[in-house]
Amino acid sequence: MTISLDALVSLIGVGCYGALIVPTLLRRRITEKATLTLSFYLALGLIWSIGSAIIAMGLVAETGPRLFFDWLATIGRNAMPLVFGAVTLSFLGHKKMLYWYWGVGLLIFLLWGALSFNFYYLSDRLLAAWPLTANTHTQLTYLAIIAWGLATVTAVWALYWAFKKYPQAQYRNRFLYWFGGILILTLAGIIILLQIPHFQWPGTVINLFGAGFITYVVLSFHPPELKLVASRIIQAFIITLVLSLVMFGLLNTAYLINQWRLYPPNPLFWLIIMAAGSGFLLPYLVHLTEQLLNRFLIGQTDESAVLKAYSQDVNSDWDFTKLSRQALDFILKDMMVDSGVIFVDEGDGTGHVTLRPVAEIGMPQPGIGYFSGGDAWVTHLRQKQTPITQYDLDVLPQFREMDDTSKKWLAGLNADIFFPLILRRKQMVGVLVLGPKPGNKPYLPQDLARLQTLTSQIALDMDKARLFGQLGAVNQRLGELNSEFQTFDQGKTDFLSIASHELRTPLTHIHGYASMLIEASEEEMKDQAYLEYILNGIAKGSSRLKDVVDLVFDVSKADLGELEIIKTPVNLADVVDEATESQKAALEERGHRLIIAGLNRLPLVEGGAKRLVQAIGHLLNNAIKYTPDGGTITISGRTLTDDPENPKVEIIVTDTGIGVDPKDHLRIFQKFFRVGSVNNHSTSPVKFKGAGPGLGLSLVAGIAKAHGGEVWVESPEYNEETCPGSQFHLILPVKSPQTEKETPEPAVTTSANTRHWRSDDMKLIKEKVAAEEKKKKLE
Ligand code: ADP
């Protein structure tokens, strides 16, 4: 049986369209709309081919079935270009346009049906109105041309729009392919629709080729870079040309040799020599041409040269930040890219990824990125250890399920490509992010190879720098520990000397007076005044001894959190009164003026009255001791309602004394810490600068903590000449927390992270002082 060309082409069409539908349908579930529309498009091609094949092979003889298959083929053929417009729209993601387009397409289809079946004499009426439509067939052809034109215009418009919206190289590459598809299908459309005689079968073949081409573009997310393909073709062409020339030369030489009648005269001998020579030269020749072309046409990487340049440029002294910055700088210059970031993974060992930027150039404020270990992006970088582009994240199905915040964070970087920093082929230690290349050119395979080499080196260097940094940190910590240890050791020595002094002095007094009592004559024993003097001495000494021992005891209890406090509503004005009462003598002895302000307005505070008297007593006593004679000491108070749920009271003890150096603001609250040397030590609770055992402020801090409060000092400097003064702030919550555990740690804070000298406090104090002075003058 002979088979006509038309029939053969149609049969090939049936096979090819059928074969194209299969992979498209298999992909349908993952890539959605575009492939669904594409399947429809291919199905129309299949219908067209089946219809034409049956007719061309003469399988149906009767007119009825013939008409049916003819009709089927026409439907397929005419609807195909229309649906191609829809494929383009859905491929490029024009959702809204797509609905409109389907609507117009349906109208055209209905019109087509109405015309071909002459519904309501539509075809006849059109004939009468417009004689150019010579018959129904012509009408239908015109309609098909209109539909095809609409589809082509829509496709070109949509592509133009997409080109403007997506400047990224990979998108544009895919669009360029699509443009190629449009060109091929347009050519096929012109041939088929204009029914150019004798060209029907090539038209059908071209259409089939175009359909295959767009199917490939829809199904493959990474069609090879078109420009690269073009340069490869040129390359192949040039190699062929060069080799042909060489061969031509060789053959000619063989011919000439034959003519010159060289010895041996047998031309076969010379041909064999030539063949062997060209066989030997050929591989070298191919290699040489390829290399030359690579260098001039495509550009090539020389790994050792890159690494050499890198090691010359990046010279970091093992400073991690400097290294990252220099490495990034090098890469950006090397790639001629304007923006990039290096992130390090500060993963917590749970497999999650926390990316912290360590070097950034030209990228919009990259913050810290958090990713779960199962994140598709992270999994790709970790397992495949190959770069990934923003385009991949946008289009590849495996990234569709990615967490929205992660996607947004990545998109916010405006990056083009993400490179994992892999350490020793295993662990991902960070990510290199690069912005787009100038002119949105793509990262070519040779760029990627170059970057791969560089990133492995950078990962290694960064790891070394990190270890080096860690070593430095350990060293520094060791140094700190050493100095802490020395301080501690010094403290221990100081403690021994202070404690022995603190205990020995009153003991010596007691011992002295007791000896005097024992050695007293009978006469002296009868002298009431003498006896009183001795007993007073003993009482004073033992009371001082008791105070010191009590203080040590209290501080050690405060340390253990076992300070016993019986909490009742306390009036702080009374507390301050009681505390001042015991210091009256000292105040008088030193000639200090005491001003108390604003305490009566304070709310009752839930606390241990005795302990609070103790705390304020210590603060007052210190103010007395560290202020030169005739100073002014103020105790003021106010309510803090920053947190209305949890109001607090602040007591401020201000003096006009020698002040505290800011570097000691925290340390004076430590046990046994005193500013200056041990020699300043004095057992007197009154003497100027007469430092005690260095436990007073430690106990104040312990008491504040037990109340859920805090204490700190504010003072501009330590200066015995100018006497800048100090302010001790004691904060107590109005409602005490139930357990000590609820109390905020630590009780001692620095003024730096709390408040500073308050102008209103100072104003209040100055007013008070002025008022007192006025009163005195009047008296
Ligand atoms: P001490 O028993 O030595 O007074 P504290 O714990 O009460 O111990 O105080 C620790 C150190 O803090 C003191 O030695 C002193 O140097 C410094 N200090 C305390 N209060 C004041 C103050 N009002 N003015 C200046 N320095 C002070």
PDB file of C-alpha atoms and ligand atoms in Angstrom, residues 551 618-619 621-627 655 657-660 667-670 672-676 681 690-699 713 718 725-726 728, ligand 1:
ATOM      1  CA  LEU A 551      27.499  42.826 110.021  1.00  0.00           C
ATOM      2  CA  HIS A 618      24.590  52.467 106.269  1.00  0.00           C
ATOM      3  CA  LEU A 619      24.000  54.855 103.395  1.00  0.00           C
ATOM      4  CA  ASN A 621      26.844  56.656 107.712  1.00  0.00           C
ATOM      5  CA  ASN A 622      28.827  56.414 104.476  1.00  0.00           C
ATOM      6  CA  ALA A 623      27.660  59.879 103.466  1.00  0.00           C
ATOM      7  CA  ILE A 624      28.882  61.164 106.824  1.00  0.00           C
ATOM      8  CA  LYS A 625      32.219  59.396 106.504  1.00  0.00           C
ATOM      9  CA  TYR A 626      33.020  60.291 102.896  1.00  0.00           C
ATOM     10  CA  THR A 627      32.081  63.973 103.107  1.00  0.00           C
ATOM     11  CA  ASP A 655      26.116  64.002  99.849  1.00  0.00           C
ATOM     12  CA  GLY A 657      31.565  64.311  99.572  1.00  0.00           C
ATOM     13  CA  ILE A 658      34.524  62.965  97.694  1.00  0.00           C
ATOM     14  CA  GLY A 659      32.460  61.029  95.167  1.00  0.00           C
ATOM     15  CA  VAL A 660      32.989  57.598  93.605  1.00  0.00           C
ATOM     16  CA  ARG A 667      32.495  47.229  92.733  1.00  0.00           C
ATOM     17  CA  ILE A 668      31.767  49.192  95.917  1.00  0.00           C
ATOM     18  CA  PHE A 669      28.764  46.928  96.424  1.00  0.00           C
ATOM     19  CA  GLN A 670      31.003  43.866  96.509  1.00  0.00           C
ATOM     20  CA  PHE A 672      35.289  43.795 101.341  1.00  0.00           C
ATOM     21  CA  PHE A 673      35.719  46.259  98.533  1.00  0.00           C
ATOM     22  CA  ARG A 674      36.930  49.644  99.527  1.00  0.00           C
ATOM     23  CA  VAL A 675      38.274  52.384  97.366  1.00  0.00           C
ATOM     24  CA  GLY A 676      41.927  53.098  97.993  1.00  0.00           C
ATOM     25  CA  HIS A 681      41.075  51.789 107.363  1.00  0.00           C
ATOM     26  CA  GLY A 690      37.541  56.191 107.680  1.00  0.00           C
ATOM     27  CA  ALA A 691      36.798  53.079 105.679  1.00  0.00           C
ATOM     28  CA  GLY A 692      35.162  50.202 107.567  1.00  0.00           C
ATOM     29  CA  PRO A 693      35.267  46.506 106.759  1.00  0.00           C
ATOM     30  CA  GLY A 694      33.808  47.105 103.293  1.00  0.00           C
ATOM     31  CA  LEU A 695      30.605  45.233 104.066  1.00  0.00           C
ATOM     32  CA  GLY A 696      28.073  48.037 104.518  1.00  0.00           C
ATOM     33  CA  LEU A 697      27.056  48.530 100.876  1.00  0.00           C
ATOM     34  CA  SER A 698      27.109  44.791 100.294  1.00  0.00           C
ATOM     35  CA  LEU A 699      24.499  44.438 103.023  1.00  0.00           C
ATOM     36  CA  VAL A 713      25.311  54.968  92.882  1.00  0.00           C
ATOM     37  CA  TYR A 718      36.243  60.654  92.802  1.00  0.00           C
ATOM     38  CA  GLY A 725      29.357  64.295  95.789  1.00  0.00           C
ATOM     39  CA  SER A 726      27.508  61.027  95.363  1.00  0.00           C
ATOM     40  CA  PHE A 728      22.849  56.557  96.326  1.00  0.00           C
TER      41      PHE A 728
HETATM   42  P1  ADP B   1      33.014  50.675 104.308  1.00  0.00           P
HETATM   43  O1  ADP B   1      32.771  49.850 105.485  1.00  0.00           O
HETATM   44  O2  ADP B   1      34.402  50.688 103.801  1.00  0.00           O
HETATM   45  O3  ADP B   1      32.386  52.026 104.351  1.00  0.00           O
HETATM   46  P2  ADP B   1      31.023  50.135 102.342  1.00  0.00           P
HETATM   47  O4  ADP B   1      30.612  48.845 101.759  1.00  0.00           O
HETATM   48  O5  ADP B   1      30.007  50.852 103.111  1.00  0.00           O
HETATM   49  O6  ADP B   1      32.280  49.832 103.194  1.00  0.00           O
HETATM   50  O7  ADP B   1      31.566  51.056 101.219  1.00  0.00           O
HETATM   51  C1  ADP B   1      32.505  50.568 100.298  1.00  0.00           C
HETATM   52  C2  ADP B   1      33.319  51.705  99.742  1.00  0.00           C
HETATM   53  O8  ADP B   1      32.512  52.560  98.959  1.00  0.00           O
HETATM   54  C3  ADP B   1      33.902  52.595 100.774  1.00  0.00           C
HETATM   55  O9  ADP B   1      35.119  52.132 101.213  1.00  0.00           O
HETATM   56  C4  ADP B   1      34.048  53.901 100.060  1.00  0.00           C
HETATM   57  O10 ADP B   1      35.260  53.944  99.364  1.00  0.00           O
HETATM   58  C5  ADP B   1      32.951  53.895  99.020  1.00  0.00           C
HETATM   59  N1  ADP B   1      31.800  54.714  99.467  1.00  0.00           N
HETATM   60  C6  ADP B   1      30.684  54.308 100.083  1.00  0.00           C
HETATM   61  N2  ADP B   1      29.827  55.336 100.285  1.00  0.00           N
HETATM   62  C7  ADP B   1      30.432  56.427  99.776  1.00  0.00           C
HETATM   63  C8  ADP B   1      30.070  57.821  99.672  1.00  0.00           C
HETATM   64  N3  ADP B   1      28.899  58.287 100.135  1.00  0.00           N
HETATM   65  N4  ADP B   1      30.925  58.660  99.062  1.00  0.00           N
HETATM   66  C9  ADP B   1      32.101  58.213  98.575  1.00  0.00           C
HETATM   67  N5  ADP B   1      32.511  56.926  98.642  1.00  0.00           N
HETATM   68  C10 ADP B   1      31.695  56.038  99.243  1.00  0.00           C
END
